[in-house]
Short mmCIF file of C-alpha atoms in Angstrom, two decimals:
data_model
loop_
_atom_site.label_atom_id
_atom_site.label_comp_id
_atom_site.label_asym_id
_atom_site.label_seq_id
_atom_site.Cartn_x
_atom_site.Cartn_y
_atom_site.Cartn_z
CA UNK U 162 35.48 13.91 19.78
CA UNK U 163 36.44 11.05 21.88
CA UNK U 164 39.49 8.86 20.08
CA UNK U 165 36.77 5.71 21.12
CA UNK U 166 33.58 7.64 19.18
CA UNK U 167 35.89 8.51 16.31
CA UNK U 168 36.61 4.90 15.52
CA UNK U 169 33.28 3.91 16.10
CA UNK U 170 31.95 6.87 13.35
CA UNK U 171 34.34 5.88 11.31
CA UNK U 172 33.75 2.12 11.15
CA UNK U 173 30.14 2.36 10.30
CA UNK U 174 30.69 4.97 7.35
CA UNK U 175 33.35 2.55 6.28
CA UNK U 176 30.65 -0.44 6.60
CA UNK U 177 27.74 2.11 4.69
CA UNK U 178 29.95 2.99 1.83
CA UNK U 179 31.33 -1.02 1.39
CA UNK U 180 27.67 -1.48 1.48
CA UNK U 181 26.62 0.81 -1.12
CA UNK U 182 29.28 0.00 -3.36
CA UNK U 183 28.61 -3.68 -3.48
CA UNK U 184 24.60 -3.51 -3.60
CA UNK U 185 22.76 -4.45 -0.33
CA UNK U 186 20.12 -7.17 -0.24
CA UNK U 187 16.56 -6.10 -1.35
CA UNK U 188 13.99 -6.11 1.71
CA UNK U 189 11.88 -8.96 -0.39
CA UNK U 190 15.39 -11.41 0.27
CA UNK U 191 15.30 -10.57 4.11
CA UNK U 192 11.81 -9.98 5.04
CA UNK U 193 9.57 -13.40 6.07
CA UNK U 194 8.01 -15.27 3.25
CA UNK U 195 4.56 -15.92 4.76
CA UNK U 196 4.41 -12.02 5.64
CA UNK U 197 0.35 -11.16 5.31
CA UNK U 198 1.23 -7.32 4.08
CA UNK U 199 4.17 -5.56 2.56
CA UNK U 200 4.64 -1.95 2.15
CA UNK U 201 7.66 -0.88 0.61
CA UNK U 202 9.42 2.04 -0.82
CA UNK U 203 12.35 0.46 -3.26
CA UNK U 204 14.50 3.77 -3.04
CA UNK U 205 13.59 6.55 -0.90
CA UNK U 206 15.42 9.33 -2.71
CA UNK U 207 13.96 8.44 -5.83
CA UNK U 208 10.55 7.83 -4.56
CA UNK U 209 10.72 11.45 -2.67
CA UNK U 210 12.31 13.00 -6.21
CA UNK U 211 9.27 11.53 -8.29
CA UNK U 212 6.51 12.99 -5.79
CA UNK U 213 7.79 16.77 -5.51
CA UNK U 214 8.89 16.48 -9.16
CA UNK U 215 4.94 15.45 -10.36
CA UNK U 216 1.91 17.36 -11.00
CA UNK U 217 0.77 16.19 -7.34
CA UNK U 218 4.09 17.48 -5.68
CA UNK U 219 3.52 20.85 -7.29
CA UNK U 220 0.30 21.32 -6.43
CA UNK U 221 1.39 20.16 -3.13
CA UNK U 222 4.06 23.61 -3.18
CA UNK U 223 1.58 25.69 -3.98
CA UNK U 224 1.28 28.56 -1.77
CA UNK U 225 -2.97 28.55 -2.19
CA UNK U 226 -2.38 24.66 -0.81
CA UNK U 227 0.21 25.23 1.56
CA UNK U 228 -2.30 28.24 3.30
CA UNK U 229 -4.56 24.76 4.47
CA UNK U 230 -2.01 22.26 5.56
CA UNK U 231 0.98 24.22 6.53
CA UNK U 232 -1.25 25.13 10.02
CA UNK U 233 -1.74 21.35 10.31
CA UNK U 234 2.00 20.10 9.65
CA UNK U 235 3.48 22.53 12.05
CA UNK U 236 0.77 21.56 14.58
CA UNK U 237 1.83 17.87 13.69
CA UNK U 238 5.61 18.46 14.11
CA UNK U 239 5.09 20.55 17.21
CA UNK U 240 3.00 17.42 18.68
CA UNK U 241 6.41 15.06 17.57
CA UNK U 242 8.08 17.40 19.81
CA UNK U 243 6.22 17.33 22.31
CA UNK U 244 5.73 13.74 22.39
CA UNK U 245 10.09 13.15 22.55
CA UNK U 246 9.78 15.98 25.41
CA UNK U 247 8.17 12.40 27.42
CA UNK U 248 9.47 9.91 25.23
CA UNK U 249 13.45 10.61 24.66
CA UNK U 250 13.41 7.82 22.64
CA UNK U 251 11.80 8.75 19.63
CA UNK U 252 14.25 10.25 16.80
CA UNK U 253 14.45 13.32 15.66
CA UNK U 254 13.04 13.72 12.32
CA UNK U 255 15.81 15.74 10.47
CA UNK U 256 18.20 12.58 11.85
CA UNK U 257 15.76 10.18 10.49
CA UNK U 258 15.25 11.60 7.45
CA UNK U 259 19.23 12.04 6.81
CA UNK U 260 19.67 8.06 7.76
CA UNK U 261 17.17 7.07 5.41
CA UNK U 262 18.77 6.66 2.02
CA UNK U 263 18.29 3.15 0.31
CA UNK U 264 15.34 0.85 0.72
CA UNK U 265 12.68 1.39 3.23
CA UNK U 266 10.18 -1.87 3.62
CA UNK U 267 7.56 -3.29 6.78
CA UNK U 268 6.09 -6.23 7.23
CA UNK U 269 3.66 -7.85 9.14
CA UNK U 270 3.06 -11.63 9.54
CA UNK U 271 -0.39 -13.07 11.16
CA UNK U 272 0.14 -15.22 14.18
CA UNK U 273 -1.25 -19.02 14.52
CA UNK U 274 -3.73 -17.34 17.43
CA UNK U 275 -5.73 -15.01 16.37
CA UNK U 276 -5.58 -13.57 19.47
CA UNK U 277 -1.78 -12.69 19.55
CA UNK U 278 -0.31 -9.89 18.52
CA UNK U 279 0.92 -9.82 14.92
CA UNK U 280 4.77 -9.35 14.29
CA UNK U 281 6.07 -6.64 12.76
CA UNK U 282 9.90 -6.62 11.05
CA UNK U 283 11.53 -3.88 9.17
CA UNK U 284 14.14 -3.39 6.69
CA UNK U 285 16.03 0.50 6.52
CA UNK U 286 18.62 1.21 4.25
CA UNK U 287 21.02 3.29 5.85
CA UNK U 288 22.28 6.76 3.68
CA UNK U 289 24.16 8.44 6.56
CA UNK U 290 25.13 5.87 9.61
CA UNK U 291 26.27 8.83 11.42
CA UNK U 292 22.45 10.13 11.42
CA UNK U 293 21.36 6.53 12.09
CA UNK U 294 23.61 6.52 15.56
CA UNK U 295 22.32 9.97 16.79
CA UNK U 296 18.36 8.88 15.49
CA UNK U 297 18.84 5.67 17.89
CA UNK U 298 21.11 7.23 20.42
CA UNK U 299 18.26 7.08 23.22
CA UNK U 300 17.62 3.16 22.50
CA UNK U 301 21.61 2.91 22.48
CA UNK U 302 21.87 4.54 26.13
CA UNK U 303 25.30 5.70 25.21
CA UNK U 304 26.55 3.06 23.69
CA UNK U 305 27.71 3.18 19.80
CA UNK U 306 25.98 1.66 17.06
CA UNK U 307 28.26 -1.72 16.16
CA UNK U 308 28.21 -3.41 13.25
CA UNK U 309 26.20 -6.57 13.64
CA UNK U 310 25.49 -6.02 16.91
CA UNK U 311 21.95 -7.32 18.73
CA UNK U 312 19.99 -4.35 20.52
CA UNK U 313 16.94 -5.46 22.38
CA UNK U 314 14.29 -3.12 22.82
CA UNK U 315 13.05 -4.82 26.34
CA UNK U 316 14.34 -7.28 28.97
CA UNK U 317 12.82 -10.42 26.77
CA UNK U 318 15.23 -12.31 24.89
CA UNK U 319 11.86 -12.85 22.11
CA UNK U 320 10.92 -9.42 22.40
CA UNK U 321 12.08 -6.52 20.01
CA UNK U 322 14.93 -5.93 18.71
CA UNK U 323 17.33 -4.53 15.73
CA UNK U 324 20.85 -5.11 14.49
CA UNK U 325 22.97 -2.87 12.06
CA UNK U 326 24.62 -5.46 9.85
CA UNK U 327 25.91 -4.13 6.04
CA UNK U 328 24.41 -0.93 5.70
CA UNK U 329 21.00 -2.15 6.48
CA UNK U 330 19.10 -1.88 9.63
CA UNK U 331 16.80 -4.65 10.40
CA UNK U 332 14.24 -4.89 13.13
CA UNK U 333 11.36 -7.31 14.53
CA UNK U 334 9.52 -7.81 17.09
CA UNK U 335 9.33 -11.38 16.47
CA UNK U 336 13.22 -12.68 17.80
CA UNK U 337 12.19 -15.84 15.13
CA UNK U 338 12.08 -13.17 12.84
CA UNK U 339 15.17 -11.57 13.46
CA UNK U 340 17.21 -14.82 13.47
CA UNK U 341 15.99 -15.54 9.90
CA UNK U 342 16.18 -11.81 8.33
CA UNK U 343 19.90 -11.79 9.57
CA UNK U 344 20.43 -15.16 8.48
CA UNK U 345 19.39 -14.64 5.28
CA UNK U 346 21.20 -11.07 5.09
CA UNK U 347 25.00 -13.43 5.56
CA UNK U 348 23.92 -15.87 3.06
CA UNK U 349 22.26 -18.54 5.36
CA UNK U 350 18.67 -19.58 5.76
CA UNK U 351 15.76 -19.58 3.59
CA UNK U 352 11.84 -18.83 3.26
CA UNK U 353 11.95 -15.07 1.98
CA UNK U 354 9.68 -13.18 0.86
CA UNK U 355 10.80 -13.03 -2.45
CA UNK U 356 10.62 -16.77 -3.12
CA UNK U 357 6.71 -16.56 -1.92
CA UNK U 358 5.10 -17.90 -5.25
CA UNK U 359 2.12 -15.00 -4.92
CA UNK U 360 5.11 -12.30 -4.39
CA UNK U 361 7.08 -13.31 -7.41
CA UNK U 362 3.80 -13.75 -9.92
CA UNK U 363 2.91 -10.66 -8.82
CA UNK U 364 6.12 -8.66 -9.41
CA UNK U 365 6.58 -10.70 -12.75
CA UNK U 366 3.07 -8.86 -13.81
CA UNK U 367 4.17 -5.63 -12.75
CA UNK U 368 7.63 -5.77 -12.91
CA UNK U 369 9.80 -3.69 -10.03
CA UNK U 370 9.59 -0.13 -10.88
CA UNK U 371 6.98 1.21 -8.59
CA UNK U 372 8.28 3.98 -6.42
CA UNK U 373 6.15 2.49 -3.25
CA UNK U 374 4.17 -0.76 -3.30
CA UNK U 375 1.67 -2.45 -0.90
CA UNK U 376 1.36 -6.00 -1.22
CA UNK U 377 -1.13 -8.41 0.47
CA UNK U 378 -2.08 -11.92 0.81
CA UNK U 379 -6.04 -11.89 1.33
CA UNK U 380 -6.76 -14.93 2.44
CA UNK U 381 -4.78 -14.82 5.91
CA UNK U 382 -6.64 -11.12 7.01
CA UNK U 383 -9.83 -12.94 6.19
CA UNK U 384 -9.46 -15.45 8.51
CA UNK U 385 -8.23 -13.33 10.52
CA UNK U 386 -11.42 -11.28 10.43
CA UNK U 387 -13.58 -14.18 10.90
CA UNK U 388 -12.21 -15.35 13.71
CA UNK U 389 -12.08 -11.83 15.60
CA UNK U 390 -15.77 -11.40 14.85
CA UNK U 391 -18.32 -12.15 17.57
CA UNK U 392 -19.69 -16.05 16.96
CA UNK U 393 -23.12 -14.66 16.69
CA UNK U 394 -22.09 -12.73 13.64
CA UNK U 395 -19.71 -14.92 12.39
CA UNK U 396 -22.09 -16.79 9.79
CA UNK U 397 -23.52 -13.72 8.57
CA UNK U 398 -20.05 -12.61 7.70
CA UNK U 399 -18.82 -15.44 6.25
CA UNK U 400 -21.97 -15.52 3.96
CA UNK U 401 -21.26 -12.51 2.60
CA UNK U 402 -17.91 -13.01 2.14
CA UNK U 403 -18.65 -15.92 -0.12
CA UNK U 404 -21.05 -14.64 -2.14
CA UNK U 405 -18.92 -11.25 -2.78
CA UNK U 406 -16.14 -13.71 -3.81
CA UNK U 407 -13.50 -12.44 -1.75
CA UNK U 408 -12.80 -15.56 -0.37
CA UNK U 409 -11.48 -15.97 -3.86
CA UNK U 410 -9.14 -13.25 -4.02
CA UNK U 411 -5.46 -14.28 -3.04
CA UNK U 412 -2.79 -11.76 -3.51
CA UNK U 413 -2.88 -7.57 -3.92
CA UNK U 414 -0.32 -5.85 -5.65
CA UNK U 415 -0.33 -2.14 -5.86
CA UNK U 416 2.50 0.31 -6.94
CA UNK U 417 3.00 3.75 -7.56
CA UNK U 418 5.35 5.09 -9.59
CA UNK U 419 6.90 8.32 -11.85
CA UNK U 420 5.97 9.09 -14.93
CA UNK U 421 7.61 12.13 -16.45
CA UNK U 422 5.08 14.96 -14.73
CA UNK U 423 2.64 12.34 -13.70
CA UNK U 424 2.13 9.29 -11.08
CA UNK U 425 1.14 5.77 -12.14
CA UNK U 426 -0.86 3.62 -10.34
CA UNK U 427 -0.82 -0.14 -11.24
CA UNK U 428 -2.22 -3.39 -9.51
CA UNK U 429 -2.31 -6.82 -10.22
CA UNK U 430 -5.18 -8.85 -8.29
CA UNK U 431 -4.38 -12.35 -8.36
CA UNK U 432 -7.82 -14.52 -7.88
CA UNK U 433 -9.75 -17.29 -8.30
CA UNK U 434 -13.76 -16.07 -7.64
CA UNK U 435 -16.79 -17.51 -9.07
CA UNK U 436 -17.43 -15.52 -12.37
CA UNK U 437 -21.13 -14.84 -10.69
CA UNK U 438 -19.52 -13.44 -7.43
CA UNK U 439 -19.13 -9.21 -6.95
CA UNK U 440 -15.39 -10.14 -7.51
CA UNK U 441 -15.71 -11.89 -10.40
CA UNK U 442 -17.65 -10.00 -12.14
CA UNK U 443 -15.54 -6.67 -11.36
CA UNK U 444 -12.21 -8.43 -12.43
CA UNK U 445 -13.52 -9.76 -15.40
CA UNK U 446 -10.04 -10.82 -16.92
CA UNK U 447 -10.56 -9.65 -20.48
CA UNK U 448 -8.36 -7.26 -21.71
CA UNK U 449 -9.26 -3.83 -23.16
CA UNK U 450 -8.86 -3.05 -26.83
CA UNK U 451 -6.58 -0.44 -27.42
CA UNK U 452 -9.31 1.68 -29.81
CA UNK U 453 -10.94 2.49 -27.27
CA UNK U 454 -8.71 4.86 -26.06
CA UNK U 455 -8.40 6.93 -29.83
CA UNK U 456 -11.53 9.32 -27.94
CA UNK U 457 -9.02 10.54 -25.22
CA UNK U 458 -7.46 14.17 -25.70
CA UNK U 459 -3.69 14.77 -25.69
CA UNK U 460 -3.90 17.20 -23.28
CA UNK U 461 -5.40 14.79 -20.66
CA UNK U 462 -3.92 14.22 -17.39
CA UNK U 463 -5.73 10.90 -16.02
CA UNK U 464 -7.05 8.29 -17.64
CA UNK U 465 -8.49 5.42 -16.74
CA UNK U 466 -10.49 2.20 -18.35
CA UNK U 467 -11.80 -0.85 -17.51
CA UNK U 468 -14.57 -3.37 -18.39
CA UNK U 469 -17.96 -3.83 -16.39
CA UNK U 470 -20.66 -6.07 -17.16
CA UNK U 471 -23.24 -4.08 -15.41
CA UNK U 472 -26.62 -6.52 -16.16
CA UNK U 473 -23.88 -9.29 -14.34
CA UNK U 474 -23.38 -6.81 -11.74
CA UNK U 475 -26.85 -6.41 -10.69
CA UNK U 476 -27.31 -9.46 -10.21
CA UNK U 477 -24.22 -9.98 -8.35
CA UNK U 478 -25.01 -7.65 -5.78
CA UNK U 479 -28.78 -8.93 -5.25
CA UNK U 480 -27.52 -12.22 -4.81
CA UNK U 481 -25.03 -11.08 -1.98
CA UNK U 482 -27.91 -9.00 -0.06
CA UNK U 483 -29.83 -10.47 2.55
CA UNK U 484 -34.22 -10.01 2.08
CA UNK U 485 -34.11 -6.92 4.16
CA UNK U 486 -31.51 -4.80 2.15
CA UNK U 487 -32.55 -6.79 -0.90
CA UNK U 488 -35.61 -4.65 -0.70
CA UNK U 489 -34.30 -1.59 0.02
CA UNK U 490 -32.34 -1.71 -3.30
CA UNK U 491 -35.13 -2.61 -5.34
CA UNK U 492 -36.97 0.50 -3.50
CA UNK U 493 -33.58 2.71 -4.96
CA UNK U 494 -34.12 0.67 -8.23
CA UNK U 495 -37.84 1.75 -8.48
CA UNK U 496 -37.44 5.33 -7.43
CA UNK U 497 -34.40 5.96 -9.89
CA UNK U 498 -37.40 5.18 -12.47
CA UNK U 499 -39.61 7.22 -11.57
CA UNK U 500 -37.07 10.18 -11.32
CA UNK U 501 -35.32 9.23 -14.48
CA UNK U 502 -38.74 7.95 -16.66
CA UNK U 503 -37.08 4.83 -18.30
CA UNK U 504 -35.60 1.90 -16.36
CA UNK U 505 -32.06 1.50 -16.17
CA UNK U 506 -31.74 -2.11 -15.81
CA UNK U 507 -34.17 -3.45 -18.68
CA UNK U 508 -33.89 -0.10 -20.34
CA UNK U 509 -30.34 1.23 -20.39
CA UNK U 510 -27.84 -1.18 -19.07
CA UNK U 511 -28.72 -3.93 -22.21
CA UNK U 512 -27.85 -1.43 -24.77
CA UNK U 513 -24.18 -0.27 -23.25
CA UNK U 514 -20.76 -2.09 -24.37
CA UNK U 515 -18.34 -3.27 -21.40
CA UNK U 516 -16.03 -1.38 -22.29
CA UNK U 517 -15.90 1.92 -20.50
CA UNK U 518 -13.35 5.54 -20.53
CA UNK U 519 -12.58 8.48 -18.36
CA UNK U 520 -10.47 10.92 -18.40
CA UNK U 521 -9.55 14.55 -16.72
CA UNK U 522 -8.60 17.84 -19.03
CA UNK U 523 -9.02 20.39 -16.26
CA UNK U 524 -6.77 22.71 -15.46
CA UNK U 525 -4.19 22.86 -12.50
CA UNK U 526 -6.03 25.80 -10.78
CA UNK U 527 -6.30 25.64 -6.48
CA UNK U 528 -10.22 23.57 -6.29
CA UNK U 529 -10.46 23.04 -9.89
CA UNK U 530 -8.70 19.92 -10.96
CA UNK U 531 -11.38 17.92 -11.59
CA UNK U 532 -13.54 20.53 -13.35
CA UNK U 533 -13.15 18.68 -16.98
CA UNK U 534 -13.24 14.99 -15.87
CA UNK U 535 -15.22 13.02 -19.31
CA UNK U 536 -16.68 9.64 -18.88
CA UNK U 537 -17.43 7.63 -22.00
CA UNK U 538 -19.21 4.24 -23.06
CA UNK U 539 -19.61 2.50 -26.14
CA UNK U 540 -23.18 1.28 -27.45
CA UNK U 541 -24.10 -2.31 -28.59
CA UNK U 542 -26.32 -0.44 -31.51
CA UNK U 543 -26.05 3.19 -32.07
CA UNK U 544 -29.45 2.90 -34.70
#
C-alpha cells in the first residue's frame, strides 16, 4: 500500500473511532426541520439483530420460505450486478453493508413549486470508513475519502453532493441543504428536524426506541397532491379530501421495534378532523380499557384493539360519497340483507360496544400462520 493511501486509511479510522467514542449527532439534529417525510433506522446493527432474531426473521430462514424468494434475491443481486457492469458507480453491496454501522436516516423536503423536484438529504453512520472509501471509490475517481471534504456529484455548485465529516456521511441534493446539515453537525446553525414541534410531540408519545420509523407531515403531500392533479379534477379531490378529514390530519409517526421474539408496531397520528369526518371517527381519541384484553390467550402472538363507532362510520362514509357511488353502497347495503336476513345497520351495528379484539394463536407452520386469528366484540345488552 502506497505510504499516501496508508495515511489516508488511517486518518479516517482514527476520525470513525473518535467518533464513536464521543457519540455522533442523531440524524433528527442534522436533517432539515421542515422535511415532509422521514425514514429512519436509529441503529442498523440493532435493527438487523431484532429482525433475524424475531418470529418474522425465522420464518424468514426457513428453508420451506427460502425455496420462494431465494430464486428472486439471487435474480435481484444478479440484476445489481449487472446494473454496476454499466454504472461503475454504484457500490458494492458487501462494502455497503460493512460501512453501514450507526444511524441510517432520509429525508425529503417539498419544494415552494410544485413542479420542482423535491430534495432529498441523507444521514449514514459510518461502522468501517475503510468500506465507506472502497463503496464510493467510483464517485471519488481515485481520490481518498478526506475528512470534511465537499464531493459534488455533478458540475453544479447546487447540485448533489456529500461530505465525510465525524464519522457521519451526509448527503443532499439540495447544496442549501448541505450547508445547514454540516453546519449544524460543527455546532452552528439551526432549524433541525428535531426542534420541528410535530417531530418532538410525536417522539415524546412514542418515545425513541423503534428499530425503524417513518415520519410524515400530511399537510405538505396534500397540497402537494392537489396541486399536481389536473384543474378539472381538482375540486372533486379536494371535496373528498375534506369530508374524509384528512385535511385534518398533521403529523404520522410509525415505528417498529423488538420485542423479545416479537415486532412492535406503534403510531401516533397527530390531528385535528371534524369528529363527523372518516378520520375522526376512526381516531376516536378514547382510550381502551385494559379488561378488555382479560379474553386474549397467553399463547397468542398478535394482538391488536381499537375502538370503532361503526353507526358513526356509516354515516361518515355516505357523507363523503358522491350520488353515484352513494347508490352503489346502499345497493351492497341492501344485498348484504338479503344474503344475511337481518340488517346490519338498524339490526346489528346498534347492539355492538366500541370496543373491539383480535388476536392470532396459530401455529408457525410454512402457509399457516394465520390459521387461528379470533376477533371479538363486546355487546351493549347480552339479554
Amino acid at each position: 500500500m502506497r505510504p499516501f493511501a496508508l495515511a489516508s486509511s488511517l486518518a479516517l479510522w482514527a476520525a470513525a473511532a473518535l467518533c464513536a467514542a464521543e457519540g455522533a449527532m442523531s440524524a433528527p439534529e442534522l436533517l432539515p426541520g421542515d422535511a415532509a417525510v422521514v425514514l429512519r433506522v436509529p441503529r442498523v446493527p440493532q435493527a438487523r439483530a431484532a429482525l433475524f432474531g424475531s418470529d418474522l426473521g425465522r420464518f424468514w430462514s426457513d428453508p420451506d420460505v427460502q425455496l420462494f424468494v431465494k430464486p428472486a434475491w439471487d435474480a435481484a443481486l444478479a440484476h445489481y450486478a449487472a446494473a454496476r457492469k454499466q454504472n461503475p458507480a454504484l457500490p458494492a453491496l458487501d462494502d455497503l453493508a460493512a460501512a453501514l454501522g450507526g444511524e441510517l436516516a432520509v429525508a425529503v423536503r417539498l419544494a415552494e413549486n410544485p413542479a420542482a423536484p423535491p430534495a432529498v438529504s441523507a444521514v449514514l453512520g459510518v461502522a468501517d470508513a475503510q468500506a465507506a472509501a472502497r463503496a464510493l471509490a467510483p464517485l471519488l475517481k481515485g481520490q481518498p475519502l478526506e475528512e470534511g471534504k465537499l464531493v459534488r456529484l455533478s458540475g453544479q455548485d447546487a447540485g448533489p453532493a456529500f461530505v465525510f465529516k465525524k464519522g457521519l456521511l451526509l448527503f443532499s441534493s439540495s447544496a442549501q441543504d448541505l450547508d445547514g446539515m454540516t453546519a449544524r453537525l460543527g455546532g452552528a446553525g439551526d432549524g433541525a428536524l428535531s426542534t420541528a414541534p410535530d417531530w418532538a410531540k410525536a417522539h415524546k408519545l412514542l418515545g425513541e426506541a423503534g428499530r425503524l420509523e417513518l415520519y410524515a407531515e400530511i399537510a405538505p403531500l396534500v397540497r402537494l397532491a392537489l396541486a399536481r392533479a389536473d384543474a378539472e379534477d381538482r375540486p372533486q379531490l379536494e371535496t373528498a379530501i375534506h369530508k374524509l378529514g384528512l385535511d385534518g390530519v398533521k403529523t404520522v409517526l410509525v415505528q417498529i421495534g423488538g420485542r423479545g421474539a416479537g415486532l412492535s408496531l406503534d403510531a401516533a397520528i397527530l390531528w385535528d378532523a371534524p369528529k363527523d369526518s372518516l378520520v375522526g371517527r376512526l381516531l376516536a381519541p378514547a382510550p381502551i380499557p385494559a379488561g378488555a384484553l382479560k379474553s386474549v390467550p397467553a399463547r397468542a402472538t398478535c394482538v391488536s384493539a381499537g375502538r370503532l363507532d361503526a353507526p358513526g362510520l356509516l354515516a361518515a362514509i355516505r357523507g363523503a360519497l358522491d350520488e353515484e357511488k352513494g347508490k352503489d353502497f346502499e345497493a351492497a347495503l341492501g344485498r348484504a340483507k338479503e344474503t344475511l336476513g337481518f340488517d346490519i345497520e338498524k339490526e346489528l351495528l346498534p347492539l355492538l360496544d366500541e370496543v373491539w379484539v383480535s388476536y392470532d394463536v396459530g401455529t408457525r407452520e410454512m402457509f399457516n400462520l394465520w390459521s387461528g386469528i379470533t376477533f371479538t366484540v363486546g355487546v351493549k345488552d347480552a339479554a
